[in-house]
Tab-separated table of C-alpha atoms in Angstrom:
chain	number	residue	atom	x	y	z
E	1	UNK	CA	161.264	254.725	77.938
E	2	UNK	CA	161.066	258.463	77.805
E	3	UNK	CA	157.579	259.797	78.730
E	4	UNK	CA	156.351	262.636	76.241
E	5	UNK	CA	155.551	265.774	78.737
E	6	UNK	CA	151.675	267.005	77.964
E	7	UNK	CA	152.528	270.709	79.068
E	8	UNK	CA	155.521	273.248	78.384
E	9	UNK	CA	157.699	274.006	81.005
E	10	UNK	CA	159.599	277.178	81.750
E	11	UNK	CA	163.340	277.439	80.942
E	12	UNK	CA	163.624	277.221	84.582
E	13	UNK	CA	162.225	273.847	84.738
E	14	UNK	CA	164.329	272.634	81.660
E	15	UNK	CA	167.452	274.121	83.054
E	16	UNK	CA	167.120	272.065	86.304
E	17	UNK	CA	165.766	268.778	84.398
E	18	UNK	CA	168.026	268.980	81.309
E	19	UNK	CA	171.021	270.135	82.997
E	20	UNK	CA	174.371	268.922	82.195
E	21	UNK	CA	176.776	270.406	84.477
E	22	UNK	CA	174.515	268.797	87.212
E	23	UNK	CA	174.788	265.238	85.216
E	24	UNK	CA	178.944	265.800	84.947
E	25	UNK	CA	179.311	266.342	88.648
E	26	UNK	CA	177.074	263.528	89.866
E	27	UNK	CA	179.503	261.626	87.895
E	28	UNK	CA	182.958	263.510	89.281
E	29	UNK	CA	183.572	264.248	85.567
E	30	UNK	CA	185.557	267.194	84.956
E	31	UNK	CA	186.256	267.781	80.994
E	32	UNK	CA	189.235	269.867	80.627
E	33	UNK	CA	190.892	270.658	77.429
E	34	UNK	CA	193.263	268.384	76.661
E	35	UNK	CA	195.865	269.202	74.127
E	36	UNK	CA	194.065	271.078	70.943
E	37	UNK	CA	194.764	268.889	67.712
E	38	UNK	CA	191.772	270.127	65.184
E	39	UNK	CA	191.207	273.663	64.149
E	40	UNK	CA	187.201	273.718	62.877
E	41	UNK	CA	186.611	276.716	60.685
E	42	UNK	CA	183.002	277.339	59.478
E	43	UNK	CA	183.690	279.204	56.610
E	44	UNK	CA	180.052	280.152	55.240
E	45	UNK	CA	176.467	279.786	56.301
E	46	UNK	CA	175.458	279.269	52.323
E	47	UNK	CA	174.443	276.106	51.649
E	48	UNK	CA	172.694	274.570	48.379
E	49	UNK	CA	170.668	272.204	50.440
E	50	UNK	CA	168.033	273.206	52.854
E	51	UNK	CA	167.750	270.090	55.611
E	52	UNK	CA	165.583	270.026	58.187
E	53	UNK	CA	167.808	268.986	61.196
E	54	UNK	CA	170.580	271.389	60.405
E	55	UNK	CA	172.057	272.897	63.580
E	56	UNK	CA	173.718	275.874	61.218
E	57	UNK	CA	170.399	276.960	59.855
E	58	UNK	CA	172.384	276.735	56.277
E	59	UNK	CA	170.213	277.492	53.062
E	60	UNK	CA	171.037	278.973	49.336
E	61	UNK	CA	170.177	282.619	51.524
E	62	UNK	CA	172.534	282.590	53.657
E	63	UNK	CA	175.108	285.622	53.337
E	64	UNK	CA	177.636	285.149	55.632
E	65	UNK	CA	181.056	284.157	54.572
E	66	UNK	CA	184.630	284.281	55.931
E	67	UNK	CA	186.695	286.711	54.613
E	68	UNK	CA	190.184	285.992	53.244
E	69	UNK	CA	192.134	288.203	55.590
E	70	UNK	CA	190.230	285.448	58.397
E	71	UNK	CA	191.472	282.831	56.557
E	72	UNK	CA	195.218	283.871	56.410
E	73	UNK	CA	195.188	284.468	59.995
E	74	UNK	CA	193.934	280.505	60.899
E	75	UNK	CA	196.336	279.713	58.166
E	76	UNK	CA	199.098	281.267	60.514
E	77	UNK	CA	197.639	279.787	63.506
E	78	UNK	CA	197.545	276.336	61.795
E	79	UNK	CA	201.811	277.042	61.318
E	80	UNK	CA	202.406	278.475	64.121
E	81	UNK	CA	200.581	275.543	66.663
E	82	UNK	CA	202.524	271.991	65.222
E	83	UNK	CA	199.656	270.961	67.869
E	84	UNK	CA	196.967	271.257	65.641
E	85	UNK	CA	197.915	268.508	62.812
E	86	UNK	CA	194.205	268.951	61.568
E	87	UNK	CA	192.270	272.017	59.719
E	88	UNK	CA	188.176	270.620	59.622
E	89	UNK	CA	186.453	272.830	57.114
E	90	UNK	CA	182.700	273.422	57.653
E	91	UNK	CA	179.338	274.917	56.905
E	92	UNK	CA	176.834	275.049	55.023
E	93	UNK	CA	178.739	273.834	52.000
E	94	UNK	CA	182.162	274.812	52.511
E	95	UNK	CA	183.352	274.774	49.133
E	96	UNK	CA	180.760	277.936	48.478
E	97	UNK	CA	183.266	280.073	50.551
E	98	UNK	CA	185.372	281.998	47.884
E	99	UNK	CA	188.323	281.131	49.616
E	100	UNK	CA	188.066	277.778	49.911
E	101	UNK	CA	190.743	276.529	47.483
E	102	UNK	CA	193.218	278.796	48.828
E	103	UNK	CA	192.558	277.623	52.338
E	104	UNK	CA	192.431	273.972	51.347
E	105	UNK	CA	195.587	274.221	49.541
E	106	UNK	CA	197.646	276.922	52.204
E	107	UNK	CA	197.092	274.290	54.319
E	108	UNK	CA	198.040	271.398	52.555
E	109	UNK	CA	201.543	273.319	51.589
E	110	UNK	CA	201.826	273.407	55.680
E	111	UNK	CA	201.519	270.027	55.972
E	112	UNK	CA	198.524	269.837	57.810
E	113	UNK	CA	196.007	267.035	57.457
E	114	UNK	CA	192.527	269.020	55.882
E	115	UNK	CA	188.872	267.428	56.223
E	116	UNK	CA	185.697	268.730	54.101
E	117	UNK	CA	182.665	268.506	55.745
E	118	UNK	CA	181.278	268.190	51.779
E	119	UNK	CA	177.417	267.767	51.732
E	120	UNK	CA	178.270	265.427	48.475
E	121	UNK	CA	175.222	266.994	46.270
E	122	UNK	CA	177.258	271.141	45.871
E	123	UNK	CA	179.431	269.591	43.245
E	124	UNK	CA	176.312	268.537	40.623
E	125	UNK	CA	174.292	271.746	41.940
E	126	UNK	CA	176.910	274.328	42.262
E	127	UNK	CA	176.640	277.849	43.994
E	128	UNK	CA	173.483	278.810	44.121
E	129	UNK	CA	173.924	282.446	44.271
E	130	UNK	CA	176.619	282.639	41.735
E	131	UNK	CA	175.511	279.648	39.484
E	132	UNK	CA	179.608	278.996	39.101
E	133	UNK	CA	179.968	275.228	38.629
E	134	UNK	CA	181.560	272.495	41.216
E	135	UNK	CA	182.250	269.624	39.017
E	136	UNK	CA	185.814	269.936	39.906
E	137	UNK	CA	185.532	269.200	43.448
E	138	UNK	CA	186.381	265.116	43.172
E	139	UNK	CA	189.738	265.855	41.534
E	140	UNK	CA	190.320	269.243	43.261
E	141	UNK	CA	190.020	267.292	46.544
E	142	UNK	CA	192.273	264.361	45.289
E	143	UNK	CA	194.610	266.003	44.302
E	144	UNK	CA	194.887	267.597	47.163
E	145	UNK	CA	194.823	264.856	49.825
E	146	UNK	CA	191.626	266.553	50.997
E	147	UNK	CA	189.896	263.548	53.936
E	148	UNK	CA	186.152	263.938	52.491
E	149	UNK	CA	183.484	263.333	55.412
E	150	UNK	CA	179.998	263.833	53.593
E	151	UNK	CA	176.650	263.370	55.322
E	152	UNK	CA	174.435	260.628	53.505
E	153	UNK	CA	171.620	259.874	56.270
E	154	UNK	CA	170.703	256.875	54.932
E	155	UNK	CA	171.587	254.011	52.239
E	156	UNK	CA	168.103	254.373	50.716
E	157	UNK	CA	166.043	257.601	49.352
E	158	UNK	CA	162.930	257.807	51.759
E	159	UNK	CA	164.981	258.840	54.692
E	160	UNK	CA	167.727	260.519	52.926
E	161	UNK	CA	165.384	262.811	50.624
E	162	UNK	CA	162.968	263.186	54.019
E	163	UNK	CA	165.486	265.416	56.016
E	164	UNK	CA	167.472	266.255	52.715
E	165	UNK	CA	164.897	267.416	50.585
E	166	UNK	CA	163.536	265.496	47.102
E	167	UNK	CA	165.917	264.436	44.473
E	168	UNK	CA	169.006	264.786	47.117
E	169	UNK	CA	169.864	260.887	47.687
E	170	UNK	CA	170.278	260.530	44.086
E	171	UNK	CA	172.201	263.650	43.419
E	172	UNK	CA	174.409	261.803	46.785
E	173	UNK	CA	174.494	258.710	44.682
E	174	UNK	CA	176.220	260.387	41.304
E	175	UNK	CA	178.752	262.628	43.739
E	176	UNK	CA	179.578	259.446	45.154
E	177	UNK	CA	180.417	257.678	41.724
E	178	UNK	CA	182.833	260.866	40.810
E	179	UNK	CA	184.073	260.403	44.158
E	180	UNK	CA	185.063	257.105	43.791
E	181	UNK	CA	186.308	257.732	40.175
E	182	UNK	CA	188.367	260.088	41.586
E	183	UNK	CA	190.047	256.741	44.068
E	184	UNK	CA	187.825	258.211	47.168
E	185	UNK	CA	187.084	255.365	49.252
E	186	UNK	CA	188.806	252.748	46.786
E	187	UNK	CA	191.298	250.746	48.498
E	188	UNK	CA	194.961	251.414	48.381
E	189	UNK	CA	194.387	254.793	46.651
E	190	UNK	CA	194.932	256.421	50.036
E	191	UNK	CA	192.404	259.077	49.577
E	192	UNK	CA	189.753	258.719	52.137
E	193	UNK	CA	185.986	258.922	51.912
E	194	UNK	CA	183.910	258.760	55.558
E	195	UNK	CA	180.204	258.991	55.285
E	196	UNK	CA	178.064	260.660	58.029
E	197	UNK	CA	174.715	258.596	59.130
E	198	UNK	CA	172.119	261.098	61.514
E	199	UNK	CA	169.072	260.131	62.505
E	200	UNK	CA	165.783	261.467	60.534
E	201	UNK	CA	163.735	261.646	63.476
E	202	UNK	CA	163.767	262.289	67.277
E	203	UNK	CA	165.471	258.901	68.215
E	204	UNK	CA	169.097	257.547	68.651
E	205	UNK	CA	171.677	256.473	66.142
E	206	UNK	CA	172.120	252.827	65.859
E	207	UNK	CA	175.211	251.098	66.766
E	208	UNK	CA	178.069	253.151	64.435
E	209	UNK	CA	179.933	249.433	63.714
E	210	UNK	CA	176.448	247.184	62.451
E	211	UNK	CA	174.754	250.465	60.427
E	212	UNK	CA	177.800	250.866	58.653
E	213	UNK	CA	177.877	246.911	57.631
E	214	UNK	CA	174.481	247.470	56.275
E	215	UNK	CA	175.376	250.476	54.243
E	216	UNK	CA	178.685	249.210	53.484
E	217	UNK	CA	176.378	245.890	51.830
E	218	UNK	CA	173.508	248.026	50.385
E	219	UNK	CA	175.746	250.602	48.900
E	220	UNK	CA	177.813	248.123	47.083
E	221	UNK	CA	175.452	245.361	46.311
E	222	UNK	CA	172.893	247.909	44.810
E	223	UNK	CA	175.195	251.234	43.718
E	224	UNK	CA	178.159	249.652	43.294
E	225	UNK	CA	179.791	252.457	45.651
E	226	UNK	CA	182.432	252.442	48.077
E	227	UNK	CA	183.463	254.586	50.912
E	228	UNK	CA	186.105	253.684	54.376
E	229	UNK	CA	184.094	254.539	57.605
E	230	UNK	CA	180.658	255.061	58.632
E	231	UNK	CA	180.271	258.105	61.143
E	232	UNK	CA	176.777	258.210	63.422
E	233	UNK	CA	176.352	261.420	65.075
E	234	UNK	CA	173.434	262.348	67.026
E	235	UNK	CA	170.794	265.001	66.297
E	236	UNK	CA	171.536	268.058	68.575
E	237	UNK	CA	168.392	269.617	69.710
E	238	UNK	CA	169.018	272.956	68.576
E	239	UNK	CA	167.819	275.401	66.264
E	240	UNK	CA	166.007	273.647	62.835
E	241	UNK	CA	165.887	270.139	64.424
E	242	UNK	CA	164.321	271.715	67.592
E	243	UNK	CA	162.115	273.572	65.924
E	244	UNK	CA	160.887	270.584	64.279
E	245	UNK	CA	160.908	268.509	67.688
E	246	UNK	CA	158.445	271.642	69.004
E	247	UNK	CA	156.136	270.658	66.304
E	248	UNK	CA	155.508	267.206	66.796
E	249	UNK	CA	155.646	268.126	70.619
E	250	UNK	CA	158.478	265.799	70.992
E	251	UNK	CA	161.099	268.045	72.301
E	252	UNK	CA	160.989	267.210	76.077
E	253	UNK	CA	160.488	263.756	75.404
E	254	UNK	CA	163.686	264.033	73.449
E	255	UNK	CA	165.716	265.488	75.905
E	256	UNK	CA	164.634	262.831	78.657
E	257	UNK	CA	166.204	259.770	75.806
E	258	UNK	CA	169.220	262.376	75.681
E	259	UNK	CA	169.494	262.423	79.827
E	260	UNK	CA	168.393	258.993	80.520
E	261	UNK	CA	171.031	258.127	77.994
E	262	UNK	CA	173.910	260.114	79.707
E	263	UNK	CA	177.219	257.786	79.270
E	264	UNK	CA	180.254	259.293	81.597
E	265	UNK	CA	182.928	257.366	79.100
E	266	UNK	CA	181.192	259.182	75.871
E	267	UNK	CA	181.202	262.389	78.242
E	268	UNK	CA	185.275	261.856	78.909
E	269	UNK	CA	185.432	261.648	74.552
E	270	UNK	CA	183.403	265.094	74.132
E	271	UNK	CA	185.342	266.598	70.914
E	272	UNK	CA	185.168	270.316	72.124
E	273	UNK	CA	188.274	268.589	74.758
E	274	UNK	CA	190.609	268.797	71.692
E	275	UNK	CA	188.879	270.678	69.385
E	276	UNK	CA	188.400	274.767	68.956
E	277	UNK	CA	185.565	275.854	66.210
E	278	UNK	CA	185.827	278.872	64.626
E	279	UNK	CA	183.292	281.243	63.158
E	280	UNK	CA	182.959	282.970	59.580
E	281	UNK	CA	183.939	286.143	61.538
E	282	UNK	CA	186.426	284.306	63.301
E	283	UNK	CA	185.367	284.491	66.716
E	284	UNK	CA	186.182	281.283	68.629
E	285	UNK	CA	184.289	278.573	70.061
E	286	UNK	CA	183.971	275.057	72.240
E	287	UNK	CA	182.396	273.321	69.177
E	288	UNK	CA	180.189	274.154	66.431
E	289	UNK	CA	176.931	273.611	68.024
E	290	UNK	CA	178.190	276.194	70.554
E	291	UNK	CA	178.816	278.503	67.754
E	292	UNK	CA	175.486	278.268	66.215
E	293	UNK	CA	174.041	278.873	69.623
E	294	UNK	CA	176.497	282.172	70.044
E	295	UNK	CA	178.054	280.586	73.409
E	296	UNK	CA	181.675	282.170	72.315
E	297	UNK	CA	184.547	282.145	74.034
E	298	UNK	CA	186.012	285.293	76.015
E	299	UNK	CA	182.674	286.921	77.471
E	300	UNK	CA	182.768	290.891	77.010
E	301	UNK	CA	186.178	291.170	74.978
E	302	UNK	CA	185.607	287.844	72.293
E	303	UNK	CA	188.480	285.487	72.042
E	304	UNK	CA	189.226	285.563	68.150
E	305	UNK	CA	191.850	284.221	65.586
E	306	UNK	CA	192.896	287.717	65.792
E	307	UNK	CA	194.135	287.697	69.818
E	308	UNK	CA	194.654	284.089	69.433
E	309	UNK	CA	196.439	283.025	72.918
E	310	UNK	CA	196.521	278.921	72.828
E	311	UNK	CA	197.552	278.909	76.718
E	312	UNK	CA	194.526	280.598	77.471
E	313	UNK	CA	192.427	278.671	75.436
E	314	UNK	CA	193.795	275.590	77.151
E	315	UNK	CA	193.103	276.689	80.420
E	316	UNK	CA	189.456	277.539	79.752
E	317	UNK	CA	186.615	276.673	81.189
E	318	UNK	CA	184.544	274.774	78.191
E	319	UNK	CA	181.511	276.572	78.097
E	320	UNK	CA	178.213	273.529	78.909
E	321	UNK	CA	174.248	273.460	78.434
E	322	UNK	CA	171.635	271.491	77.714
E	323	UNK	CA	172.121	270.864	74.231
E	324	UNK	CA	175.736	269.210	75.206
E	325	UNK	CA	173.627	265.753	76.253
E	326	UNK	CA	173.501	264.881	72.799
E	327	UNK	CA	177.038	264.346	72.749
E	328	UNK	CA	176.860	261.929	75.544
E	329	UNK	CA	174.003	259.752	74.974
E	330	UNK	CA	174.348	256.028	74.315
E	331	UNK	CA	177.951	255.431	72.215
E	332	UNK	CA	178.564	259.637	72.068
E	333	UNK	CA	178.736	261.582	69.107
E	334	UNK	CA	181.112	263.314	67.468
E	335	UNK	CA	182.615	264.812	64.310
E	336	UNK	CA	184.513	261.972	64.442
E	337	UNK	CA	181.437	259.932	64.939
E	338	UNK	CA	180.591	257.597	67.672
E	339	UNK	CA	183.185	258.037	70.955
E	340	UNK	CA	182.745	254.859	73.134
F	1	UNK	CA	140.725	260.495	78.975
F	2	UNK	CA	142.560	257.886	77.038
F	3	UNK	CA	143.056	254.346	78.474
F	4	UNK	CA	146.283	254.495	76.600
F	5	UNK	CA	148.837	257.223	77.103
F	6	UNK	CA	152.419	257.034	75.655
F	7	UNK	CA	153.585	258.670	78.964
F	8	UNK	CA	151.980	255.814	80.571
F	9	UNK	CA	154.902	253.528	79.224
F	10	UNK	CA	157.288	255.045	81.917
F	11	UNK	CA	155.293	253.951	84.274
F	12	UNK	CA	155.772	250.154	83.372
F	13	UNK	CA	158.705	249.971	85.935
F	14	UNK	CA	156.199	250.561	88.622
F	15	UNK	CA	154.514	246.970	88.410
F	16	UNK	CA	157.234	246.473	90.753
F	17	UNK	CA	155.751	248.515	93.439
F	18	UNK	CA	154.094	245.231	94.365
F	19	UNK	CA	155.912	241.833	94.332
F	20	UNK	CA	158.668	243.552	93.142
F	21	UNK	CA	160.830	240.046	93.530
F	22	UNK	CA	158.515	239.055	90.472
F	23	UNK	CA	159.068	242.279	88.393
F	24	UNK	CA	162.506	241.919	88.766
F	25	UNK	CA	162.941	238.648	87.545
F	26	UNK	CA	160.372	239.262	84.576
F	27	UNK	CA	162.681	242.782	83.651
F	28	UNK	CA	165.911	240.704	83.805
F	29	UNK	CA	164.566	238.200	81.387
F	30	UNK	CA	162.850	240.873	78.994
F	31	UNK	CA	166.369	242.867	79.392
F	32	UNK	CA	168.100	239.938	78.397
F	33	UNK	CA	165.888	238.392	76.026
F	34	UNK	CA	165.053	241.535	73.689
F	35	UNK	CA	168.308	243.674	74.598
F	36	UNK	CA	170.827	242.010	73.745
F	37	UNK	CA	172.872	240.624	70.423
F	38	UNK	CA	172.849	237.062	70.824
F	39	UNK	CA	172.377	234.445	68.151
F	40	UNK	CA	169.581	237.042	66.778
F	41	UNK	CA	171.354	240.582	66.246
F	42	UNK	CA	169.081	243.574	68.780
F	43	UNK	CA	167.535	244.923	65.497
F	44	UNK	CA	166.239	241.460	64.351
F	45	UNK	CA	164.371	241.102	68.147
F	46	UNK	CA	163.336	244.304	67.438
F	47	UNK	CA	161.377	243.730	64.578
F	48	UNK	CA	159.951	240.307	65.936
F	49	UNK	CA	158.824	242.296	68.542
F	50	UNK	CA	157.659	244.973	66.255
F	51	UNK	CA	155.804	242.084	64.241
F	52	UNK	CA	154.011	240.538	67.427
F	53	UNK	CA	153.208	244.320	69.317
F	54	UNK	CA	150.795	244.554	65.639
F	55	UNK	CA	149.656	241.195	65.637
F	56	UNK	CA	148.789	241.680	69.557
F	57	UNK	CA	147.816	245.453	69.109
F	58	UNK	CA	149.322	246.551	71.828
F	59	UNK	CA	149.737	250.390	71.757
F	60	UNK	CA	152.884	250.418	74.250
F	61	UNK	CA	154.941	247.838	72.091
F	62	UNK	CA	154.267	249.733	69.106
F	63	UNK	CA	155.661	253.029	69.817
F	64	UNK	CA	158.697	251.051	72.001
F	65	UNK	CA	159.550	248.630	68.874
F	66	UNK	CA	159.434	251.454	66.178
F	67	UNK	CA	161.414	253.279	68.395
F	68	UNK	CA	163.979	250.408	68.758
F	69	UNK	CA	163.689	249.614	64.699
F	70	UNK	CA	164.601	252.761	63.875
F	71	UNK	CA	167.180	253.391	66.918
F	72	UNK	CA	168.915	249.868	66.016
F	73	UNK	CA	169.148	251.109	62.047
F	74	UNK	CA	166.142	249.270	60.289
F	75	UNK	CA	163.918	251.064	57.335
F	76	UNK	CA	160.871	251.592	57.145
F	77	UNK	CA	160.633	248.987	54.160
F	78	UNK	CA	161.662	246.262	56.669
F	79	UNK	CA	159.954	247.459	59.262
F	80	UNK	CA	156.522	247.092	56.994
F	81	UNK	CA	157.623	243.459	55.612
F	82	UNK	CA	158.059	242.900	59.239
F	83	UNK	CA	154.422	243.427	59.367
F	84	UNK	CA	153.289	241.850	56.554
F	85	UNK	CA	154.555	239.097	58.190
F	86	UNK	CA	152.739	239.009	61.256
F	87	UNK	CA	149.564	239.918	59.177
F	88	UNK	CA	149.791	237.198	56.563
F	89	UNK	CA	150.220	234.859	59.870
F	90	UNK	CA	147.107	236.039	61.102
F	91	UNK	CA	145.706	235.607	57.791
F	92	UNK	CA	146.855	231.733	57.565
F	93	UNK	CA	145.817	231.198	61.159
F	94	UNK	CA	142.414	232.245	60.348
F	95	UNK	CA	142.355	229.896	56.686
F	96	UNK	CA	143.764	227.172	58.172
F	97	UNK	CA	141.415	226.467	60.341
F	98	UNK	CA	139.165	225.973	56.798
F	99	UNK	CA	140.621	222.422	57.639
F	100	UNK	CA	138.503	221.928	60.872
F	101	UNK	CA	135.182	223.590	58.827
F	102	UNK	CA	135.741	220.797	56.071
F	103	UNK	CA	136.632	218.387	58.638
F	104	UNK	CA	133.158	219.364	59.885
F	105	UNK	CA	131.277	219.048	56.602
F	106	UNK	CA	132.558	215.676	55.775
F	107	UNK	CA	131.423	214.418	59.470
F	108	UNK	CA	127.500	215.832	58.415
F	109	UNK	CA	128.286	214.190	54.905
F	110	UNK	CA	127.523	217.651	53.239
C-alpha cells in the first residue's frame, strides 16, 4: 500500500528514498555481467505511433537514424563474438531504419538468431516521413526466420488505443492476421510470434503465466488470432511515462510500489547482466532505458561499436539508478518479459 | 482536511500499535484470504472485494481493489459488471423486502 506523497521532494530526497544501489547491498547482491549473449541495437527514434508510456520518446518526428557504416560494424561484432547468438532490433519502429533489411538479413547469413521489436501497426501505416509502404514485413520477416516480439497492451481496444492512440488495437488486430497468414505464431511453422503486455497506468503487471491465458482465450475465441508467449514488462518511470506519472501526481507513489516491490531473485535476472544496447550513433549501453536516459558506457572517452573491447565490457561496472527498480519489482521485467 | 486520505491507507498496519497479537492474526487471515490463488484465482477475490468496497463505500478498499483488478489483469468491463453486481444486490435487497410491506398489508387487511 504505497502512500501518494502530498509535496515534491528534491532529487536529494529521491536519490536516498528511491535508491537502488542502497536496495542491492542490503541484499549482498552484486550484478556482474555475466557472459554477453544479445546485442540490442536501436536503430531509429522514428516511430509511426506516438504512445504515451514510451521510454524512447519515439514519434513520426523523430530524425535520428543509424547509419549503415554503424550497422556493418555491429554486423562484424555480431561475427566476430560466437557469444552473442542474438541481434534484438529496436526503436521506435525498427523497420523505418533504411537499413533494416540489410541488417536483418547480414545477420541471418551469420547465423545469428534476430528479434524485431515490431510495434505490429508500421506495416498497414508505413513510414511516415517517406510514405514508402510496409506491407511486406509478414513475409519479409518469415522468410527470414525473423523472432517477432510486438507490443499489444491489451486483448481489448480501451486500454490498447488509451496508451496507443485511437484506431491502433485494430490496426494490431489486421497485422496480426498477416502475421499469422504468414505461419507467425501457428504451430509447427516454427516462426515465432511473442506479444508484449505493459501496463496502461501507474500499477504492476499481472502475473505473466494467467494474463497470457486470458489473452491467449480472448484473442482466439473473439479474433481468431494466435501468437506463442505472452511477455509482461513493467512501465519504467522515465521520460513520457514519467511525465505522465507527474501529472496525475502519482510519480512518488509509483516509485514506493516499485521499492516496496524490490525482489533480490528478479534483481539476480536483470537483462543488462547479459545484454549490451546500442545506440543509433552506436555508442554503447547497460540497457535501453539507460540509453534513453544517456547513462553510456566509458565516461569521458564513450565506449562505441567502433573501440568495441568485449573484455572490458565484461568487466564493467553496470551503470544503476532509480529507474532500475522497475526491473525488480514483483516477478521482474525484462525484454524477455517476466524474470522470476 | 479530509477524513479520508489515500496516504492514510499506509497507515492501516499501525492498528497494530495496540493489541498488536490481534492485528496480527486479523493481517494473516486477510493475507491469506484475499492474497492468495486458492479455489478462487487472486483476480476473482479481487473483484469480490472490489464489488463489496462499492457496496460498503469504503474509500480505502476502492482505490486498494482497483489497484489489485487492474495489477492482477482484469478490464475495466469486468471490473464495472463486477459492480453492477453488487448494485443490483443492493437493489434486490431493498425490493425484497416488498415481501415484509405486503406481508404487512395483508395483516391490516388493506
Amino acid at each position: 500500500m504505497s502512500p501518494p506523497a502530498s509535496t515534491s521532494a528534491s532529487k536529494a530526497e529521491y536519490d536516498t528514498r528511491f535508491d537502488f544501489q542502497g536496495a542491492l547491498d542490503r541484499h549482498r547482491l552484486e550484478l556482474k555481467p555475466l557472459a554477453l549473449e544479445t546485442l540490442q541495437v536501436n536503430v531509429t527514434k522514428l516511430c509511426n505511433q506516438v504512445c504515451r508510456h514510451c521510454h524512447v520518446d519515439a514519434s513520426p518526428k523523430r530524425t535520428e537514424q543509424m547509419d549503415r557504416a554503424t550497422v556493418d560494424k555491429c554486423l562484424d561484432i555480431l561475427e566476430a563474438n560466437p557469444s552473442l547468438r542474438k541481434l534484438d532490433i529496436t526503436g521506435g519502429a525498427p523497420e523505418l531504419n533504411p537499413h533494416f533489411d540489410y541488417f536483418v538479413s547480414e545477420a541471418r547469413t551469420r547465423g545469428k538468431q534476430v528479434l524485431v521489436r515490431h510495434n505490429l501497426t508500421v506495416t498497414l501505416d508505413g513510414n511516415p516521413q517517406t510514405g514508402d509502404s510496409k506491407e511486406y514485413l509478414p513475409e519479409f520477416f518469415a522468410a527470414k526466420g525473423v523472432e517477432v516480439i510486438s507490443s499489444l497492451p491489451y486483448f481489448q481496444e480501451y486500454f490498447t488505443d488509451k496508451q496507443r492512440g485511437p484506431g491502433v488495437f485494430a490496426k494490431s488486430l489486421e497485422s496480426m492476421r498477416r502475421l499469422n497468414r504468414a505461419g507467425y505464431g501457428v504451430d509447427g511453422s516454427g516462426l515465432v510470434l511473442n506479444l508484449v503486455y505493459n501496463p496502461v497506468g501507474a500499477f504492476l503487471p499481472a502475473a505473466q503465466p494467467d494474463l497470457e491465458k486470458q489473452y491467449r482465450e480472448e484473442l482466439e475465441s473473439k479474433h481468431g488470432l494466435v501468437f506463442n508467449r505472452l511477455y509482461t514488462l513493467t512501465n519504467m518511470p522515465i521520460h513520457r511515462f514519467k511525465a505522465q506519472l507527474r501529472q496525475i501526481d502519482g510519480y512518488e507513489a509509483y516509485m514506493e510500489k516499485l521499492v516496496s516491490s524490490f525482489n533480490p531473485a528478479a534483481a539476480q535476472g536483470v537483462m543488462c547482466r547479459s545484454l549490451l544496447s546500442v545506440g543509433y550513433d552506436g555508442r554503447l549501453y547497460d540497457c535501453d532505458f539507460n540509453q534513453m536516459l544517456s547513462m553510456s558506457l566509458g565516461g569521458a572517452e564513450p565506449w562505441t561499436v567502433f573501440n568495441f573491447d568485449l573484455s572490458k565490457i565484461l568487466q564493467r561496472a553496470i551503470r544503476f539508478d532509480s529507474h532500475c527498480f522497475g526491473c525488480t519489482a514483483g516477478a521482474g521485467s525484462s525484454c524477455g518479459g517476466a524474470t522470476v | 482536511m479530509n477524513y479520508y486520505e489515500s496516504k492514510d491507507l499506509g497507515k492501516f498496519g499501525g492498528i497494530g500499535k495496540f493489541k498488536p497479537e490481534l492485528a496480527k492474526k486479523f493481517f494473516d487471515y486477510y493475507n491469506e484470504a484475499t492474497g492468495t490463488d486458492g479455489a478462487l484465482t487472486k483476480r476473482e477475490k479481487a473483484l469480490i472485494g472490489l464489488a463489496l468496497a462499492h457496496a460498503k463505500q469504503c474509500p480505502y478498499c476502492i482505490d486498494q481493489y482497483t489497484t489489485q483488478c487492474l495489477e492482477n489483469g482484469s478490464n475495466p468491463d469486468q471490473m464495472t459488471e463486477a459492480l453492477h453486481v453488487a448494485g443490483a444486490l443492493e437493489a434486490g435487497m431493498t425490493l425484497v423486502h416488498g415481501v415484509q410491506m405486503h406481508n404487512v398489508m395483508d395483516r391490516a387487511g388493506a
